[in-house]
Coordinates of C-alpha atoms in Angstrom, one line a residue:
F1 CA -0.2 -0.1 0.0
M2 CA 3.4 2.5 0.9
I3 CA 4.6 1.8 -2.4
K4 CA 1.3 3.1 -3.7
I5 CA 0.9 6.5 -1.8
I6 CA 4.7 7.3 -2.9
P7 CA 3.9 8.4 -6.7
V8 CA 1.4 10.8 -5.3
A9 CA 3.2 12.3 -2.3
L10 CA 6.7 13.0 -4.8
F11 CA 4.1 14.3 -7.2
F12 CA 3.0 17.1 -4.5
L13 CA 5.8 17.5 -2.9
S14 CA 7.7 18.6 -6.2
F15 CA 4.9 20.4 -7.1
F16 CA 5.4 22.9 -4.5
A17 CA 9.1 21.9 -4.5
S18 CA 8.3 23.7 -7.6
L19 CA 6.1 26.4 -6.9
V20 CA 8.4 27.7 -3.7
S21 CA 11.3 27.8 -5.8
N22 CA 9.6 29.7 -9.0
A23 CA 8.7 32.1 -6.3
W24 CA 11.8 32.9 -4.8
L25 CA 13.9 32.7 -8.0
R26 CA 11.5 35.6 -9.4
I27 CA 11.7 37.8 -6.7
L28 CA 15.6 37.3 -7.2
A29 CA 16.4 37.9 -10.8
K30 CA 14.0 41.0 -10.1
K31 CA 15.8 42.1 -7.6
N32 CA 19.3 41.8 -9.3
N33 CA 17.7 42.1 -12.9
F34 CA 19.8 38.8 -13.4
L35 CA 18.3 36.2 -15.9
I36 CA 15.9 39.0 -16.7
D37 CA 14.0 38.7 -20.6
R38 CA 13.0 42.5 -22.1
P39 CA 10.3 42.9 -25.0
D40 CA 11.1 43.7 -28.0
K41 CA 9.0 44.4 -31.9
Y42 CA 10.2 41.1 -33.2
R43 CA 9.8 38.1 -31.3
K44 CA 9.5 38.6 -27.8
F45 CA 5.5 40.3 -27.0
H46 CA 5.5 40.2 -23.7
K47 CA 4.6 43.0 -21.9
A48 CA 7.0 43.7 -19.2
A49 CA 10.6 42.0 -18.2
T50 CA 10.1 39.1 -16.8
P51 CA 12.8 36.5 -14.9
L52 CA 14.4 33.6 -17.1
T53 CA 14.9 31.8 -13.9
G54 CA 12.1 28.7 -14.9
G55 CA 13.7 26.2 -15.7
I56 CA 15.9 26.6 -12.9
G57 CA 13.2 26.2 -10.7
I58 CA 11.7 23.5 -11.7
T59 CA 15.3 21.7 -11.3
F60 CA 15.7 22.6 -7.8
G61 CA 11.8 20.9 -7.7
I62 CA 13.4 18.3 -8.6
I63 CA 16.5 17.9 -6.6
F64 CA 14.6 18.4 -3.1
S65 CA 11.7 16.3 -3.8
G66 CA 14.8 14.0 -5.4
I67 CA 16.6 14.2 -2.0
F68 CA 13.2 13.2 -0.3
L69 CA 13.1 10.3 -2.1
F70 CA 16.7 8.6 -1.5
F71 CA 17.0 10.1 2.2
F72 CA 13.4 9.9 4.0
I73 CA 11.1 7.5 2.2
N74 CA 13.8 5.3 2.7
P75 CA 13.6 1.6 0.0
S76 CA 15.2 -0.6 -0.9
Y77 CA 17.8 0.4 -4.3
V78 CA 19.7 -2.2 -6.3
S79 CA 22.7 -0.8 -7.5
E80 CA 23.7 -1.0 -11.1
I81 CA 26.9 1.4 -11.2
S82 CA 29.8 0.4 -12.8
S83 CA 32.4 1.2 -14.7
S84 CA 32.5 -1.8 -16.3
N85 CA 28.8 -0.1 -17.7
F86 CA 31.3 3.0 -19.9
L87 CA 31.3 3.2 -23.2
G88 CA 34.1 0.4 -24.6
Q89 CA 33.3 -1.6 -22.0
Q90 CA 32.8 -5.3 -22.7
Q91 CA 28.5 -4.8 -21.8
S92 CA 27.1 -8.8 -20.8
E93 CA 23.6 -8.9 -23.1
L94 CA 20.0 -9.5 -21.8
H95 CA 18.5 -12.6 -22.9
A96 CA 15.3 -13.0 -22.8
I97 CA 13.6 -16.4 -22.3
K98 CA 10.0 -17.4 -22.5
I99 CA 8.4 -19.4 -20.4
S100 CA 4.5 -19.1 -21.9
E101 CA 2.6 -16.6 -24.2
E102 CA 2.8 -13.2 -21.7
E103 CA 5.3 -14.4 -19.2
E104 CA 9.4 -14.8 -19.4
I105 CA 12.5 -14.8 -17.5
L106 CA 16.2 -12.5 -17.6
V107 CA 19.3 -14.1 -17.8
K108 CA 22.4 -11.4 -17.6
K109 CA 26.2 -12.3 -17.2
I110 CA 27.6 -10.4 -14.3
G111 CA 31.2 -11.0 -13.9
E112 CA 33.4 -13.3 -14.3
D113 CA 32.1 -16.2 -12.7
S114 CA 28.4 -14.4 -12.4
F115 CA 25.3 -14.1 -13.2
S116 CA 21.7 -13.0 -12.5
I117 CA 17.8 -14.2 -13.2
V118 CA 15.3 -11.6 -12.6
L119 CA 12.0 -13.2 -12.5
P120 CA 7.9 -12.5 -14.0
D121 CA 7.5 -11.3 -10.3
G122 CA 10.0 -9.0 -10.2
T123 CA 12.1 -11.2 -8.0
K124 CA 16.1 -10.8 -8.7
N125 CA 18.6 -13.3 -8.3
I126 CA 22.7 -13.4 -7.9
Y127 CA 24.1 -16.7 -8.7
E128 CA 28.3 -17.4 -8.9
I129 CA 29.0 -20.5 -10.4
S130 CA 31.5 -22.9 -7.8
D131 CA 34.5 -24.4 -8.4
S132 CA 32.5 -27.0 -8.7
N133 CA 30.8 -25.8 -11.6
E134 CA 27.3 -25.9 -9.3
S135 CA 25.3 -22.2 -9.4
V136 CA 24.8 -21.1 -5.3
L137 CA 22.5 -18.7 -5.1
M138 CA 24.5 -15.2 -3.4
S139 CA 21.6 -13.2 -3.1
Q140 CA 18.1 -12.3 -4.2
V141 CA 15.8 -9.0 -3.9
N142 CA 12.6 -8.1 -5.4
I143 CA 13.4 -5.3 -7.7
S144 CA 9.8 -4.7 -8.6
D145 CA 9.4 -3.1 -4.6
S146 CA 13.3 -1.2 -5.6
L147 CA 14.9 1.9 -7.1
I148 CA 17.3 1.3 -9.1
I149 CA 20.8 3.4 -10.0
S150 CA 22.0 3.1 -12.8
N151 CA 25.5 4.8 -14.9
F152 CA 22.6 6.4 -17.1
S153 CA 20.7 8.0 -14.4
I154 CA 23.6 9.5 -12.1
G155 CA 24.4 10.5 -15.6
L156 CA 21.6 11.9 -17.2
F157 CA 21.2 13.7 -14.2
L158 CA 24.9 14.9 -14.0
F159 CA 24.9 16.0 -17.7
T160 CA 21.2 17.6 -17.5
I161 CA 22.3 19.5 -14.5
L162 CA 25.7 20.7 -17.3
L163 CA 24.4 22.0 -19.6
Q164 CA 21.8 24.3 -18.7
F165 CA 24.1 25.8 -16.8
L166 CA 25.9 26.2 -19.5
M167 CA 22.6 27.5 -21.4
I168 CA 22.1 30.3 -18.9
L169 CA 25.6 32.0 -20.8
D170 CA 22.9 31.7 -23.5
D171 CA 20.8 33.5 -21.7
L172 CA 23.0 35.4 -20.2
W173 CA 25.0 37.4 -22.7
G174 CA 24.0 35.0 -26.3
L175 CA 26.2 32.0 -27.3
K176 CA 26.5 31.6 -30.9
A177 CA 24.8 28.7 -32.8
V178 CA 27.8 26.5 -32.9
T179 CA 28.6 26.7 -29.6
R180 CA 25.7 26.0 -28.2
L181 CA 25.6 22.3 -30.7
L182 CA 28.9 22.1 -29.6
I183 CA 28.1 21.9 -25.8
Q184 CA 24.4 20.0 -26.8
S185 CA 26.7 17.4 -28.3
F186 CA 29.4 16.9 -25.6
C187 CA 26.4 16.2 -23.1
A188 CA 24.7 13.9 -25.3
G189 CA 28.2 12.1 -26.4
G190 CA 29.2 12.5 -22.7
L191 CA 25.5 10.5 -21.4
I192 CA 26.7 8.4 -24.0
F193 CA 30.1 6.9 -22.9
F194 CA 29.1 7.5 -18.6
S195 CA 26.2 4.8 -19.5
G196 CA 26.5 2.9 -22.8
I197 CA 23.7 3.4 -24.0
Y198 CA 22.3 4.8 -27.1
I199 CA 20.1 4.1 -30.4
K200 CA 21.6 0.6 -31.2
S201 CA 18.8 -1.2 -33.1
L202 CA 15.2 1.5 -34.8
G203 CA 13.0 -1.6 -34.9
N204 CA 11.7 -3.3 -38.5
L205 CA 11.0 0.4 -39.6
F206 CA 10.9 0.0 -43.5
G207 CA 9.1 -3.7 -43.0
F208 CA 12.1 -5.2 -44.7
G209 CA 13.3 -6.3 -41.3
E210 CA 14.7 -4.5 -38.1
I211 CA 17.7 -2.2 -39.2
F212 CA 20.6 -2.0 -36.9
L213 CA 22.6 0.8 -36.3
G214 CA 25.8 -0.8 -35.0
S215 CA 29.0 1.7 -34.4
L216 CA 27.1 4.8 -35.9
G217 CA 23.7 4.1 -33.3
I218 CA 26.6 6.7 -31.6
P219 CA 27.0 9.6 -33.5
F220 CA 22.9 9.4 -34.3
T221 CA 22.2 9.3 -30.7
V222 CA 23.8 12.4 -30.6
F223 CA 23.0 13.7 -33.4
C224 CA 19.0 13.1 -31.9
I225 CA 19.5 13.8 -28.7
V226 CA 20.9 17.8 -29.8
G227 CA 17.4 17.7 -32.4
M228 CA 14.9 16.9 -29.6
V229 CA 16.9 19.7 -27.2
N230 CA 16.3 22.3 -30.3
A231 CA 13.2 21.4 -31.5
F232 CA 12.6 21.8 -27.8
N233 CA 14.0 25.2 -27.4
M234 CA 12.0 26.7 -30.6
I235 CA 8.8 25.2 -29.4
D236 CA 8.7 27.5 -26.7
G237 CA 7.4 30.6 -28.5
I238 CA 4.3 31.0 -25.8
N239 CA 3.6 30.9 -22.6
G240 CA 3.7 27.0 -21.1
L241 CA 4.0 25.0 -24.3
C242 CA 7.5 23.8 -24.1
A243 CA 6.9 23.2 -20.7
S244 CA 3.2 20.9 -21.6
L245 CA 4.6 19.1 -24.5
C246 CA 7.4 17.8 -22.3
L247 CA 4.4 16.9 -19.6
V248 CA 3.1 14.6 -22.0
C249 CA 5.3 12.9 -23.0
F250 CA 7.0 12.0 -19.3
V251 CA 3.5 11.2 -19.0
S252 CA 3.2 8.9 -21.9
I253 CA 6.0 7.3 -20.6
I254 CA 4.5 6.7 -17.2
Y255 CA 1.5 5.7 -18.5
M256 CA 2.8 3.1 -21.2
I257 CA 5.2 1.4 -18.7
N258 CA 2.7 1.8 -15.8
A259 CA 4.9 3.5 -12.9
N260 CA 3.2 2.1 -10.3
S261 CA 3.9 -1.2 -10.2
V262 CA 7.5 0.1 -11.2
P263 CA 9.1 2.2 -8.4
N264 CA 11.8 2.1 -11.2
L265 CA 10.1 5.1 -12.7
L266 CA 9.0 6.8 -9.4
P267 CA 11.6 9.1 -10.7
L268 CA 9.7 10.3 -13.4
I269 CA 7.2 11.8 -11.6
L270 CA 9.6 14.5 -10.4
P271 CA 9.2 16.7 -12.9
V272 CA 6.0 16.2 -14.0
G273 CA 5.4 17.2 -10.4
A274 CA 7.9 20.1 -10.0
I275 CA 6.5 21.2 -14.8
T276 CA 3.5 21.4 -13.3
G277 CA 4.2 24.0 -10.3
F278 CA 6.3 26.4 -12.7
L279 CA 3.1 26.4 -14.9
M280 CA 0.6 27.9 -11.9
Y281 CA 3.1 30.6 -12.8
N282 CA 4.4 30.6 -17.4
L283 CA 0.7 30.2 -17.5
G284 CA -0.6 33.3 -15.6
I285 CA -3.0 30.9 -13.7
L286 CA -1.3 32.4 -9.9
G287 CA -1.7 36.2 -11.6
N288 CA 0.1 37.7 -15.0
K289 CA 2.1 39.7 -12.3
R290 CA 4.1 36.0 -11.5
T291 CA 5.2 35.2 -14.9
V292 CA 8.5 33.3 -15.2
F293 CA 9.3 32.0 -18.6
L294 CA 12.2 29.1 -19.1
G295 CA 14.5 30.7 -20.3
D296 CA 16.8 29.0 -23.5
N297 CA 18.6 27.2 -20.5
G298 CA 15.5 25.6 -19.0
S299 CA 14.0 24.3 -22.4
N300 CA 17.3 22.6 -22.8
A301 CA 17.4 21.2 -20.0
L302 CA 13.4 19.7 -20.6
G303 CA 14.4 18.3 -24.5
F304 CA 17.8 16.8 -22.9
M305 CA 15.8 15.0 -20.1
C306 CA 12.9 14.6 -22.3
A307 CA 15.5 12.8 -25.0
W308 CA 17.1 10.5 -23.4
I309 CA 13.9 9.0 -21.5
L310 CA 13.0 8.4 -24.6
V311 CA 16.1 6.9 -26.1
Y312 CA 16.5 5.0 -22.1
F313 CA 12.9 3.2 -22.5
S314 CA 13.4 2.4 -26.5
T315 CA 17.0 1.0 -26.2
I316 CA 16.7 -1.7 -22.9
D317 CA 15.4 -4.8 -23.6
S318 CA 13.2 -5.0 -19.9
T319 CA 10.5 -3.3 -22.6
N320 CA 7.9 -3.0 -25.2
F321 CA 9.2 0.0 -26.1
A322 CA 9.9 0.1 -30.0
P323 CA 11.8 3.4 -31.3
V324 CA 9.3 4.8 -33.5
T325 CA 6.9 5.3 -30.5
A326 CA 9.4 8.3 -29.3
L327 CA 8.5 10.2 -32.1
W328 CA 4.1 9.8 -32.0
L329 CA 5.6 11.2 -27.9
V330 CA 7.1 14.4 -28.9
A331 CA 5.2 15.0 -32.2
I332 CA 4.2 18.5 -32.7
P333 CA 8.6 20.2 -31.9
F334 CA 9.3 17.5 -34.0
I335 CA 7.8 17.7 -36.8
D336 CA 8.0 21.7 -36.1
A337 CA 11.9 21.3 -36.2
V338 CA 12.7 19.6 -39.3
N339 CA 9.6 21.5 -41.8
V340 CA 11.3 25.3 -40.5
M341 CA 15.1 24.2 -40.9
I342 CA 14.1 22.5 -43.7
S343 CA 11.7 25.7 -45.5
R344 CA 15.0 28.4 -43.9
A345 CA 17.6 25.7 -45.6
L346 CA 15.6 26.1 -48.9
K347 CA 15.2 30.1 -48.2
G348 CA 19.2 30.4 -48.0
V349 CA 18.9 30.9 -44.0
M350 CA 21.3 29.7 -41.0
P351 CA 18.5 27.1 -39.6
L352 CA 18.8 27.3 -35.9
R353 CA 18.4 31.5 -36.7
P354 CA 15.9 32.8 -35.1
G355 CA 12.9 33.8 -37.0
R356 CA 8.9 34.0 -37.0
D357 CA 8.3 31.0 -38.9
H358 CA 6.9 28.9 -36.4
I359 CA 3.8 27.4 -36.3
H360 CA 2.3 28.7 -33.4
H361 CA 3.8 32.6 -35.2
K362 CA 1.7 31.4 -38.3
L363 CA -1.2 31.2 -35.9
L364 CA -0.5 34.2 -34.5
D365 CA -0.4 36.1 -37.4
S366 CA -3.6 34.7 -38.7
G367 CA -5.9 36.4 -35.7
F368 CA -5.9 32.7 -33.1
S369 CA -5.6 33.7 -29.2
S370 CA -2.4 32.0 -27.5
D371 CA -4.2 30.9 -25.0
M372 CA -6.7 29.0 -28.1
I373 CA -3.1 27.9 -30.0
F374 CA -1.6 26.2 -26.6
S375 CA -5.2 24.5 -26.2
T376 CA -5.4 22.9 -29.1
L377 CA -1.6 22.3 -29.8
I378 CA -1.5 20.2 -26.5
L379 CA -4.3 18.3 -27.2
L380 CA -3.3 17.3 -31.2
S381 CA -0.1 16.2 -28.8
G382 CA -1.9 14.2 -26.4
F383 CA -4.1 13.1 -29.1
F384 CA -0.6 12.0 -31.1
A385 CA 0.5 10.3 -28.3
F386 CA -2.3 8.1 -28.1
I387 CA -1.8 7.4 -31.5
G388 CA 2.1 6.0 -31.0
L389 CA 0.7 4.3 -27.8
S390 CA -2.4 2.5 -29.1
F391 CA 0.8 1.2 -32.3
N392 CA 3.0 0.3 -29.2
N393 CA 0.6 -1.5 -28.3
N394 CA -1.7 -3.4 -30.1
L395 CA 1.1 -4.3 -32.6
S396 CA 3.8 -4.9 -30.8
G397 CA 7.0 -6.3 -33.7
S398 CA 5.2 -4.1 -36.5
D399 CA 7.1 -0.8 -36.3
Y400 CA 6.2 -0.2 -40.0
Y401 CA 2.2 0.4 -39.2
S402 CA 3.4 3.4 -36.7
F403 CA 6.1 4.7 -38.9
Y404 CA 4.1 5.4 -42.2
G405 CA 1.6 6.2 -40.0
F406 CA 3.6 8.7 -38.3
L407 CA 5.1 10.2 -42.0
L408 CA 1.1 10.5 -43.3
I409 CA 1.0 12.4 -39.6
W410 CA 3.4 14.8 -41.5
L411 CA 2.2 15.7 -44.1
C412 CA -0.5 16.5 -43.0
Y413 CA 0.2 18.6 -40.6
Y414 CA 2.9 20.1 -43.1
L415 CA -0.5 21.2 -45.9
L416 CA -1.8 22.7 -43.2
T417 CA 1.4 25.0 -42.0
R418 CA 1.4 25.4 -45.9
Y419 CA -2.1 26.3 -45.9
I420 CA -1.9 28.6 -42.8
G421 CA 1.4 30.1 -44.1
K422 CA 0.1 31.6 -47.5
N423 CA -3.2 33.3 -45.5
V424 CA -1.3 35.6 -43.5

């Protein structure tokens, strides 16, 4: 019963931690004239100078509630932190052995003379081969009731913080596009080295068999992560849009993997609560005079987390999460960013240059209110996520249906935005 209460408690804890952090940081920024975004006549139409501390407030909310999770709730932990998990080290493969139509056991070699077996009920047994070649049970733990601390979870936290800190410099002084790309690539590559996690397969994307990337998976993963970070940064054009799209992504993952029965997903509750706390200010729910923006530091950090969590769950063997499903969960920022960059490249404009050619800008210029645009795009994002999860759950192994369906949605989106652009 206790483990069922924890997700709700963590949500409200991170929510209020973010709420308080954002209030305090907003006052601090105003008082010291630090990290303030001022309106202009081209892209920034907000009425008053607004603090860019929302992303930092979200991070503080996550950190505070994370400390509470690790030190005060006192659940059991399974540590998988090891230098053998670094990229380039010989990593053991996880083998799934089916024992029935719906159940399987997971076997993994973890040492020269030891291996682990995870049973369908979540029990993890560690065995060691004795001198007489017999398997001796060394330890037993139920990982369904445990939080797993791994190279990936630690690395994601460290490199997200590093990226956010460096992007604060962009909010303060403005960094060149090349510098931003190098920073984002370094953080993505650093996490790959630290965790050994990257996209190794695209699944049966075209219907002709599974596509394995091999060593190309590393640069491909860096490219995808950097692309999604910039996609979320680009979509951050009206209040609440970027953060809410991240929220849709996180909630969809939690729903799919079922956080209530997998405590290892409890940390995903933390950004959900913290983002919701930030939205209280960003959407003006607590009053328009208390508005706070994400800033580039916040949109980069949220995009980095979303992209990496999608990569993680689409690459580990213990989940039925097809890589193509990730596209559906970030459909709006992904499609918008790719369309804009292609359009700019064809016009001879730098793809990462700021402009007013995103979907929300076109809708604003067409006369739609920011509230209507926000509601429409979030509902669309939720609808796309529902379609993607339906494909994933009902057509397992037939990834090409999901991929071709996504291409059809992309075509409709492209034609719609082109029509809107012509009528502005």
